[in-house]
PDB file of C-alpha atoms in Angstrom:
ATOM      1  CA  MET A   1       0.000   0.000   0.000  1.00 38.00           C
ATOM      2  CA  ALA A   2       1.368   3.409  -0.926  1.00 40.00           C
ATOM      3  CA  SER A   3       2.056   5.841   1.907  1.00 43.00           C
ATOM      4  CA  LEU A   4      -0.784   8.242   2.623  1.00 48.00           C
ATOM      5  CA  ASP A   5      -0.719  11.984   2.933  1.00 54.00           C
ATOM      6  CA  PRO A   6      -1.019  13.007   6.635  1.00 48.00           C
ATOM      7  CA  LEU A   7      -4.453  14.435   5.797  1.00 54.00           C
ATOM      8  CA  MET A   8      -5.598  10.960   4.834  1.00 55.00           C
ATOM      9  CA  LYS A   9      -4.432   8.977   7.884  1.00 57.00           C
ATOM     10  CA  PRO A  10      -7.305   6.964   9.407  1.00 54.00           C
ATOM     11  CA  SER A  11      -8.171   8.007  12.929  1.00 55.00           C
ATOM     12  CA  ARG A  12     -10.098   6.377  15.741  1.00 49.00           C
ATOM     13  CA  CYS A  13     -10.555   8.914  18.488  1.00 49.00           C
ATOM     14  CA  ASN A  14     -13.138   9.375  21.247  1.00 48.00           C
ATOM     15  CA  SER A  15     -13.303  13.065  20.382  1.00 58.00           C
ATOM     16  CA  HIS A  16     -14.889  12.130  17.044  1.00 80.00           C
ATOM     17  CA  ARG A  17     -17.859  10.441  18.661  1.00 89.00           C
ATOM     18  CA  PRO A  18     -19.634  13.609  19.919  1.00 92.00           C
ATOM     19  CA  GLU A  19     -18.913  15.231  16.547  1.00 93.00           C
ATOM     20  CA  PHE A  20     -20.380  12.198  14.773  1.00 96.00           C
ATOM     21  CA  GLU A  21     -23.438  12.118  17.021  1.00 95.00           C
ATOM     22  CA  ARG A  22     -24.198  15.767  16.211  1.00 95.00           C
ATOM     23  CA  LEU A  23     -24.457  15.059  12.488  1.00 97.00           C
ATOM     24  CA  PRO A  24     -28.026  15.143  11.099  1.00 97.00           C
ATOM     25  CA  LEU A  25     -28.097  11.462  10.137  1.00 98.00           C
ATOM     26  CA  ARG A  26     -31.020   9.119   9.636  1.00 98.00           C
ATOM     27  CA  ALA A  27     -29.010   6.422  11.419  1.00 98.00           C
ATOM     28  CA  HIS A  28     -29.208   8.175  14.790  1.00 97.00           C
ATOM     29  CA  GLU A  29     -32.945   7.593  14.938  1.00 97.00           C
ATOM     30  CA  PHE A  30     -32.964   4.493  12.761  1.00 97.00           C
ATOM     31  CA  LEU A  31     -30.535   2.588  15.016  1.00 97.00           C
ATOM     32  CA  ASP A  32     -32.020   3.808  18.275  1.00 94.00           C
ATOM     33  CA  GLY A  33     -31.279   1.214  20.954  1.00 94.00           C
ATOM     34  CA  VAL A  34     -28.372  -0.387  19.060  1.00 95.00           C
ATOM     35  CA  PRO A  35     -25.038   0.233  20.850  1.00 95.00           C
ATOM     36  CA  LEU A  36     -22.474   2.310  18.947  1.00 96.00           C
ATOM     37  CA  HIS A  37     -19.226   0.332  19.192  1.00 93.00           C
ATOM     38  CA  ASP A  38     -16.739   2.799  17.714  1.00 92.00           C
ATOM     39  CA  VAL A  39     -16.270   5.591  15.169  1.00 95.00           C
ATOM     40  CA  TRP A  40     -13.427   5.974  12.684  1.00 94.00           C
ATOM     41  CA  THR A  41     -12.659   8.900  10.410  1.00 94.00           C
ATOM     42  CA  VAL A  42     -10.365   9.748   7.537  1.00 94.00           C
ATOM     43  CA  ASP A  43     -10.037  13.224   6.015  1.00 95.00           C
ATOM     44  CA  LEU A  44      -9.927  13.294   2.219  1.00 96.00           C
ATOM     45  CA  PRO A  45      -8.670  16.047  -0.115  1.00 94.00           C
ATOM     46  CA  ARG A  46     -11.301  18.456  -1.368  1.00 93.00           C
ATOM     47  CA  ILE A  47     -10.590  17.965  -5.049  1.00 89.00           C
ATOM     48  CA  ARG A  48     -13.817  19.714  -5.973  1.00 92.00           C
ATOM     49  CA  ARG A  49     -17.104  20.683  -4.423  1.00 94.00           C
ATOM     50  CA  GLY A  50     -20.239  18.577  -4.340  1.00 95.00           C
ATOM     51  CA  ILE A  51     -18.843  15.037  -4.225  1.00 97.00           C
ATOM     52  CA  THR A  52     -21.358  12.713  -2.589  1.00 97.00           C
ATOM     53  CA  LEU A  53     -20.861   9.383  -0.896  1.00 97.00           C
ATOM     54  CA  ALA A  54     -23.160   7.780  -3.483  1.00 97.00           C
ATOM     55  CA  GLU A  55     -20.990   9.087  -6.336  1.00 96.00           C
ATOM     56  CA  PHE A  56     -17.809   7.910  -4.626  1.00 96.00           C
ATOM     57  CA  LEU A  57     -19.146   4.418  -3.870  1.00 95.00           C
ATOM     58  CA  ALA A  58     -20.549   3.954  -7.362  1.00 93.00           C
ATOM     59  CA  ARG A  59     -17.231   4.886  -8.947  1.00 93.00           C
ATOM     60  CA  ALA A  60     -15.164   2.930  -6.402  1.00 90.00           C
ATOM     61  CA  ASN A  61     -17.110  -0.225  -7.280  1.00 83.00           C
ATOM     62  CA  CYS A  62     -15.543  -0.052 -10.751  1.00 67.00           C
ATOM     63  CA  LEU A  63     -11.994  -0.168  -9.385  1.00 58.00           C
ATOM     64  CA  PRO A  64     -10.023  -3.416  -9.037  1.00 58.00           C
ATOM     65  CA  ARG A  65      -9.655  -4.316  -5.374  1.00 66.00           C
ATOM     66  CA  GLN A  66      -7.359  -6.535  -3.379  1.00 66.00           C
ATOM     67  CA  LEU A  67      -7.254  -6.686   0.406  1.00 64.00           C
ATOM     68  CA  PRO A  68      -3.847  -6.284   2.092  1.00 67.00           C
ATOM     69  CA  PRO A  69      -2.163  -9.630   2.871  1.00 69.00           C
ATOM     70  CA  GLY A  70      -2.592  -9.211   6.643  1.00 65.00           C
ATOM     71  CA  VAL A  71      -6.326  -8.652   6.302  1.00 66.00           C
ATOM     72  CA  ARG A  72      -6.705 -11.585   3.901  1.00 67.00           C
ATOM     73  CA  THR A  73      -4.899 -13.846   6.371  1.00 72.00           C
ATOM     74  CA  LEU A  74      -7.085 -12.729   9.279  1.00 63.00           C
ATOM     75  CA  LEU A  75     -10.268 -13.252   7.274  1.00 65.00           C
ATOM     76  CA  SER A  76      -9.118 -16.699   6.171  1.00 71.00           C
ATOM     77  CA  VAL A  77      -8.473 -17.711   9.779  1.00 66.00           C
ATOM     78  CA  ARG A  78     -11.778 -16.196  10.902  1.00 63.00           C
ATOM     79  CA  PHE A  79     -13.813 -18.016   8.240  1.00 60.00           C
ATOM     80  CA  PHE A  80     -12.005 -21.285   8.900  1.00 56.00           C
ATOM     81  CA  ILE A  81     -12.854 -21.100  12.601  1.00 63.00           C
ATOM     82  CA  GLY A  82     -16.346 -19.855  11.780  1.00 53.00           C
ATOM     83  CA  GLY A  83     -16.869 -22.835   9.504  1.00 59.00           C
ATOM     84  CA  LEU A  84     -15.837 -25.251  12.252  1.00 55.00           C
ATOM     85  CA  PHE A  85     -18.254 -23.771  14.769  1.00 58.00           C
ATOM     86  CA  GLY A  86     -21.020 -22.722  12.395  1.00 65.00           C
ATOM     87  CA  TRP A  87     -20.693 -19.032  13.284  1.00 59.00           C
ATOM     88  CA  ASP A  88     -21.622 -17.763   9.839  1.00 69.00           C
ATOM     89  CA  ARG A  89     -24.878 -19.597   9.480  1.00 70.00           C
ATOM     90  CA  ALA A  90     -27.821 -17.241   9.756  1.00 63.00           C
ATOM     91  CA  SER A  91     -29.006 -16.971  13.345  1.00 53.00           C
ATOM     92  CA  GLN A  92     -32.467 -18.190  14.222  1.00 53.00           C
ATOM     93  CA  GLY A  93     -34.988 -15.534  13.252  1.00 47.00           C
ATOM     94  CA  SER A  94     -32.328 -13.410  11.525  1.00 48.00           C
ATOM     95  CA  ILE A  95     -34.646 -12.389   8.700  1.00 48.00           C
ATOM     96  CA  SER A  96     -37.237 -11.142  11.152  1.00 48.00           C
ATOM     97  CA  GLU A  97     -34.514  -9.194  13.019  1.00 83.00           C
ATOM     98  CA  SER A  98     -32.990  -7.400  10.018  1.00 91.00           C
ATOM     99  CA  PHE A  99     -32.631  -3.646  10.328  1.00 95.00           C
ATOM    100  CA  ALA A 100     -34.238  -3.439   6.888  1.00 95.00           C
ATOM    101  CA  LEU A 101     -37.584  -4.041   8.594  1.00 94.00           C
ATOM    102  CA  ARG A 102     -37.204  -0.612  10.231  1.00 96.00           C
ATOM    103  CA  LEU A 103     -37.263   1.131   6.846  1.00 97.00           C
ATOM    104  CA  THR A 104     -40.178   3.455   6.243  1.00 97.00           C
ATOM    105  CA  ASP A 105     -41.740   3.986   2.828  1.00 97.00           C
ATOM    106  CA  GLU A 106     -39.869   7.293   2.690  1.00 97.00           C
ATOM    107  CA  ASP A 107     -36.575   5.522   3.455  1.00 98.00           C
ATOM    108  CA  ARG A 108     -37.178   2.995   0.676  1.00 97.00           C
ATOM    109  CA  THR A 109     -38.035   5.717  -1.818  1.00 97.00           C
ATOM    110  CA  ARG A 110     -34.998   7.746  -0.832  1.00 97.00           C
ATOM    111  CA  SER A 111     -32.572   4.809  -0.977  1.00 97.00           C
ATOM    112  CA  LEU A 112     -30.474   4.715  -4.140  1.00 97.00           C
ATOM    113  CA  VAL A 113     -29.880   0.951  -3.807  1.00 95.00           C
ATOM    114  CA  SER A 114     -32.437  -1.754  -3.106  1.00 95.00           C
ATOM    115  CA  PRO A 115     -32.358  -2.929   0.529  1.00 95.00           C
ATOM    116  CA  GLY A 116     -30.732  -6.343   0.798  1.00 93.00           C
ATOM    117  CA  THR A 117     -28.259  -5.769  -2.055  1.00 95.00           C
ATOM    118  CA  ARG A 118     -25.040  -7.682  -1.363  1.00 93.00           C
ATOM    119  CA  ASP A 119     -22.004  -5.506  -0.580  1.00 91.00           C
ATOM    120  CA  GLY A 120     -19.033  -7.756   0.120  1.00 85.00           C
ATOM    121  CA  LEU A 121     -19.612  -9.543   3.430  1.00 83.00           C
ATOM    122  CA  PHE A 122     -22.560  -7.248   4.215  1.00 91.00           C
ATOM    123  CA  ARG A 123     -25.979  -6.397   2.831  1.00 94.00           C
ATOM    124  CA  ILE A 124     -27.036  -2.812   2.205  1.00 96.00           C
ATOM    125  CA  VAL A 125     -29.927  -1.575   4.344  1.00 98.00           C
ATOM    126  CA  TYR A 126     -30.061   1.818   2.626  1.00 98.00           C
ATOM    127  CA  ARG A 127     -27.877   4.145   0.592  1.00 98.00           C
ATOM    128  CA  PHE A 128     -28.695   7.841   0.658  1.00 98.00           C
ATOM    129  CA  GLU A 129     -26.657  10.587  -1.001  1.00 97.00           C
ATOM    130  CA  ASN A 130     -24.166  10.856   1.843  1.00 98.00           C
ATOM    131  CA  GLU A 131     -25.067   8.009   4.181  1.00 98.00           C
ATOM    132  CA  GLN A 132     -24.987   4.237   3.734  1.00 98.00           C
ATOM    133  CA  LEU A 133     -25.931   1.570   6.262  1.00 98.00           C
ATOM    134  CA  ASN A 134     -24.833  -2.064   5.862  1.00 97.00           C
ATOM    135  CA  GLU A 135     -25.543  -5.033   8.120  1.00 96.00           C
ATOM    136  CA  VAL A 136     -24.474  -8.603   8.756  1.00 92.00           C
ATOM    137  CA  ILE A 137     -26.289 -11.102  10.956  1.00 91.00           C
ATOM    138  CA  ASN A 138     -24.811 -14.406  12.081  1.00 88.00           C
ATOM    139  CA  ARG A 139     -24.383 -16.470  15.240  1.00 85.00           C
ATOM    140  CA  THR A 140     -21.726 -14.134  16.674  1.00 88.00           C
ATOM    141  CA  ALA A 141     -23.357 -10.699  16.316  1.00 89.00           C
ATOM    142  CA  HIS A 142     -25.804  -8.495  14.492  1.00 93.00           C
ATOM    143  CA  ALA A 143     -23.518  -5.717  13.260  1.00 93.00           C
ATOM    144  CA  ALA A 144     -24.167  -2.557  11.293  1.00 96.00           C
ATOM    145  CA  ALA A 145     -21.540  -0.498   9.468  1.00 96.00           C
ATOM    146  CA  LEU A 146     -22.404   3.113   8.692  1.00 97.00           C
ATOM    147  CA  SER A 147     -20.476   5.146   6.107  1.00 97.00           C
ATOM    148  CA  VAL A 148     -20.960   8.924   5.988  1.00 98.00           C
ATOM    149  CA  LEU A 149     -19.320  11.641   3.886  1.00 98.00           C
ATOM    150  CA  VAL A 150     -19.349  15.282   4.994  1.00 97.00           C
ATOM    151  CA  GLU A 151     -17.909  18.164   2.973  1.00 96.00           C
ATOM    152  CA  GLY A 152     -15.901  20.693   4.971  1.00 94.00           C
ATOM    153  CA  GLU A 153     -14.158  23.962   4.212  1.00 90.00           C
ATOM    154  CA  ALA A 154     -10.806  22.405   3.308  1.00 91.00           C
ATOM    155  CA  SER A 155     -11.503  18.668   3.032  1.00 94.00           C
ATOM    156  CA  TYR A 156     -14.110  15.932   3.122  1.00 96.00           C
ATOM    157  CA  ARG A 157     -14.457  13.777   6.218  1.00 96.00           C
ATOM    158  CA  TYR A 158     -15.390  10.112   5.836  1.00 97.00           C
ATOM    159  CA  TYR A 159     -16.923   8.556   8.940  1.00 97.00           C
ATOM    160  CA  PHE A 160     -17.103   4.811   9.519  1.00 96.00           C
ATOM    161  CA  ALA A 161     -19.204   3.815  12.520  1.00 96.00           C
ATOM    162  CA  VAL A 162     -19.765   0.309  13.837  1.00 95.00           C
ATOM    163  CA  TYR A 163     -22.868  -0.725  15.776  1.00 96.00           C
ATOM    164  CA  VAL A 164     -23.215  -4.123  17.445  1.00 95.00           C
ATOM    165  CA  ARG A 165     -26.348  -5.772  18.813  1.00 92.00           C
ATOM    166  CA  GLU A 166     -25.925  -8.939  20.875  1.00 90.00           C
ATOM    167  CA  VAL A 167     -27.514 -12.095  19.491  1.00 86.00           C
ATOM    168  CA  ASN A 168     -26.435 -14.346  22.378  1.00 86.00           C
ATOM    169  CA  ARG A 169     -23.859 -14.606  25.171  1.00 87.00           C
ATOM    170  CA  LEU A 170     -21.123 -15.260  22.611  1.00 85.00           C
ATOM    171  CA  THR A 171     -21.343 -11.743  21.171  1.00 89.00           C
ATOM    172  CA  ARG A 172     -19.460  -9.856  23.889  1.00 89.00           C
ATOM    173  CA  TYR A 173     -16.666 -12.454  24.077  1.00 88.00           C
ATOM    174  CA  TYR A 174     -16.381 -12.608  20.305  1.00 81.00           C
ATOM    175  CA  MET A 175     -16.164  -8.802  19.983  1.00 88.00           C
ATOM    176  CA  ALA A 176     -13.577  -8.624  22.759  1.00 90.00           C
ATOM    177  CA  ALA A 177     -11.481 -11.271  21.007  1.00 87.00           C
ATOM    178  CA  ILE A 178     -11.509  -9.607  17.575  1.00 84.00           C
ATOM    179  CA  ASP A 179     -11.283  -5.968  18.737  1.00 89.00           C
ATOM    180  CA  PRO A 180      -7.459  -5.790  18.685  1.00 88.00           C
ATOM    181  CA  PHE A 181      -7.395  -7.120  15.110  1.00 83.00           C
ATOM    182  CA  ARG A 182     -10.185  -4.769  14.015  1.00 83.00           C
ATOM    183  CA  LYS A 183      -8.575  -1.721  15.594  1.00 86.00           C
ATOM    184  CA  TRP A 184      -4.960  -2.297  14.629  1.00 86.00           C
ATOM    185  CA  ILE A 185      -5.183  -4.106  11.293  1.00 86.00           C
ATOM    186  CA  VAL A 186      -8.583  -4.375   9.611  1.00 86.00           C
ATOM    187  CA  TYR A 187     -10.086  -0.898   9.949  1.00 86.00           C
ATOM    188  CA  PRO A 188      -6.855   1.052   9.360  1.00 89.00           C
ATOM    189  CA  ALA A 189      -6.436  -0.985   6.154  1.00 89.00           C
ATOM    190  CA  LEU A 190     -10.085  -0.395   5.208  1.00 88.00           C
ATOM    191  CA  LEU A 191      -9.871   3.376   5.724  1.00 91.00           C
ATOM    192  CA  GLY A 192      -6.478   3.497   4.031  1.00 91.00           C
ATOM    193  CA  GLY A 193      -8.085   1.769   1.046  1.00 91.00           C
ATOM    194  CA  ILE A 194     -10.868   4.367   1.032  1.00 93.00           C
ATOM    195  CA  ALA A 195      -8.246   7.121   0.864  1.00 93.00           C
ATOM    196  CA  GLU A 196      -6.393   5.430  -1.991  1.00 92.00           C
ATOM    197  CA  GLU A 197      -9.618   4.902  -3.945  1.00 93.00           C
ATOM    198  CA  TRP A 198     -10.545   8.553  -3.414  1.00 95.00           C
ATOM    199  CA  ASN A 199      -7.222   9.696  -4.865  1.00 92.00           C
ATOM    200  CA  ALA A 200      -7.436   7.231  -7.746  1.00 92.00           C
ATOM    201  CA  ILE A 201     -10.927   8.462  -8.701  1.00 93.00           C
ATOM    202  CA  PHE A 202     -10.806  12.181  -8.060  1.00 90.00           C
ATOM    203  CA  ALA A 203      -7.123  13.102  -8.196  1.00 81.00           C
ATOM    204  CA  GLY A 204      -6.295  10.942 -11.188  1.00 68.00           C
TER     205      GLY A 204
END
């Protein structure tokens, strides 16, 4: 992975949480009662005005992608263990628990992508102009990943927030076990990839 400009270094900082919670997002009401696990941010160059998250995601989907070796190794180990213990089978009643059932008619009309569309390991709940919510439900957790793009005076700020709802007693132990890998390897690589895609698309 190429080195990133200091502006584009991923950051996980408690000071970002109040800032994130003040944003006028549908997710704040939509995910009421679902614990917010953590918030990550990366600041992106303001190449031009008016870039939306929907535009960025649509164009990023056309780029070739390859996860960093460390992340690929971790995922391989995780899926191997998950296969042994059946972690990735849908939990009982998972369809009836999906966050997609919280969507209003207005949400569905506003969404630019059909709810339930596959997005890597997740499924999209909704995609608005500058806000996308994904979810995954299995026997370890019911997790939601929220992506938000906000245009500032000198840069854009990309927020990545993770929400986790317990599905059983395993959830808290599972999250505690994977947190170091998420925080030190997976999410920094994910946000670093976002920054590289941004440059590739908008800075040429």
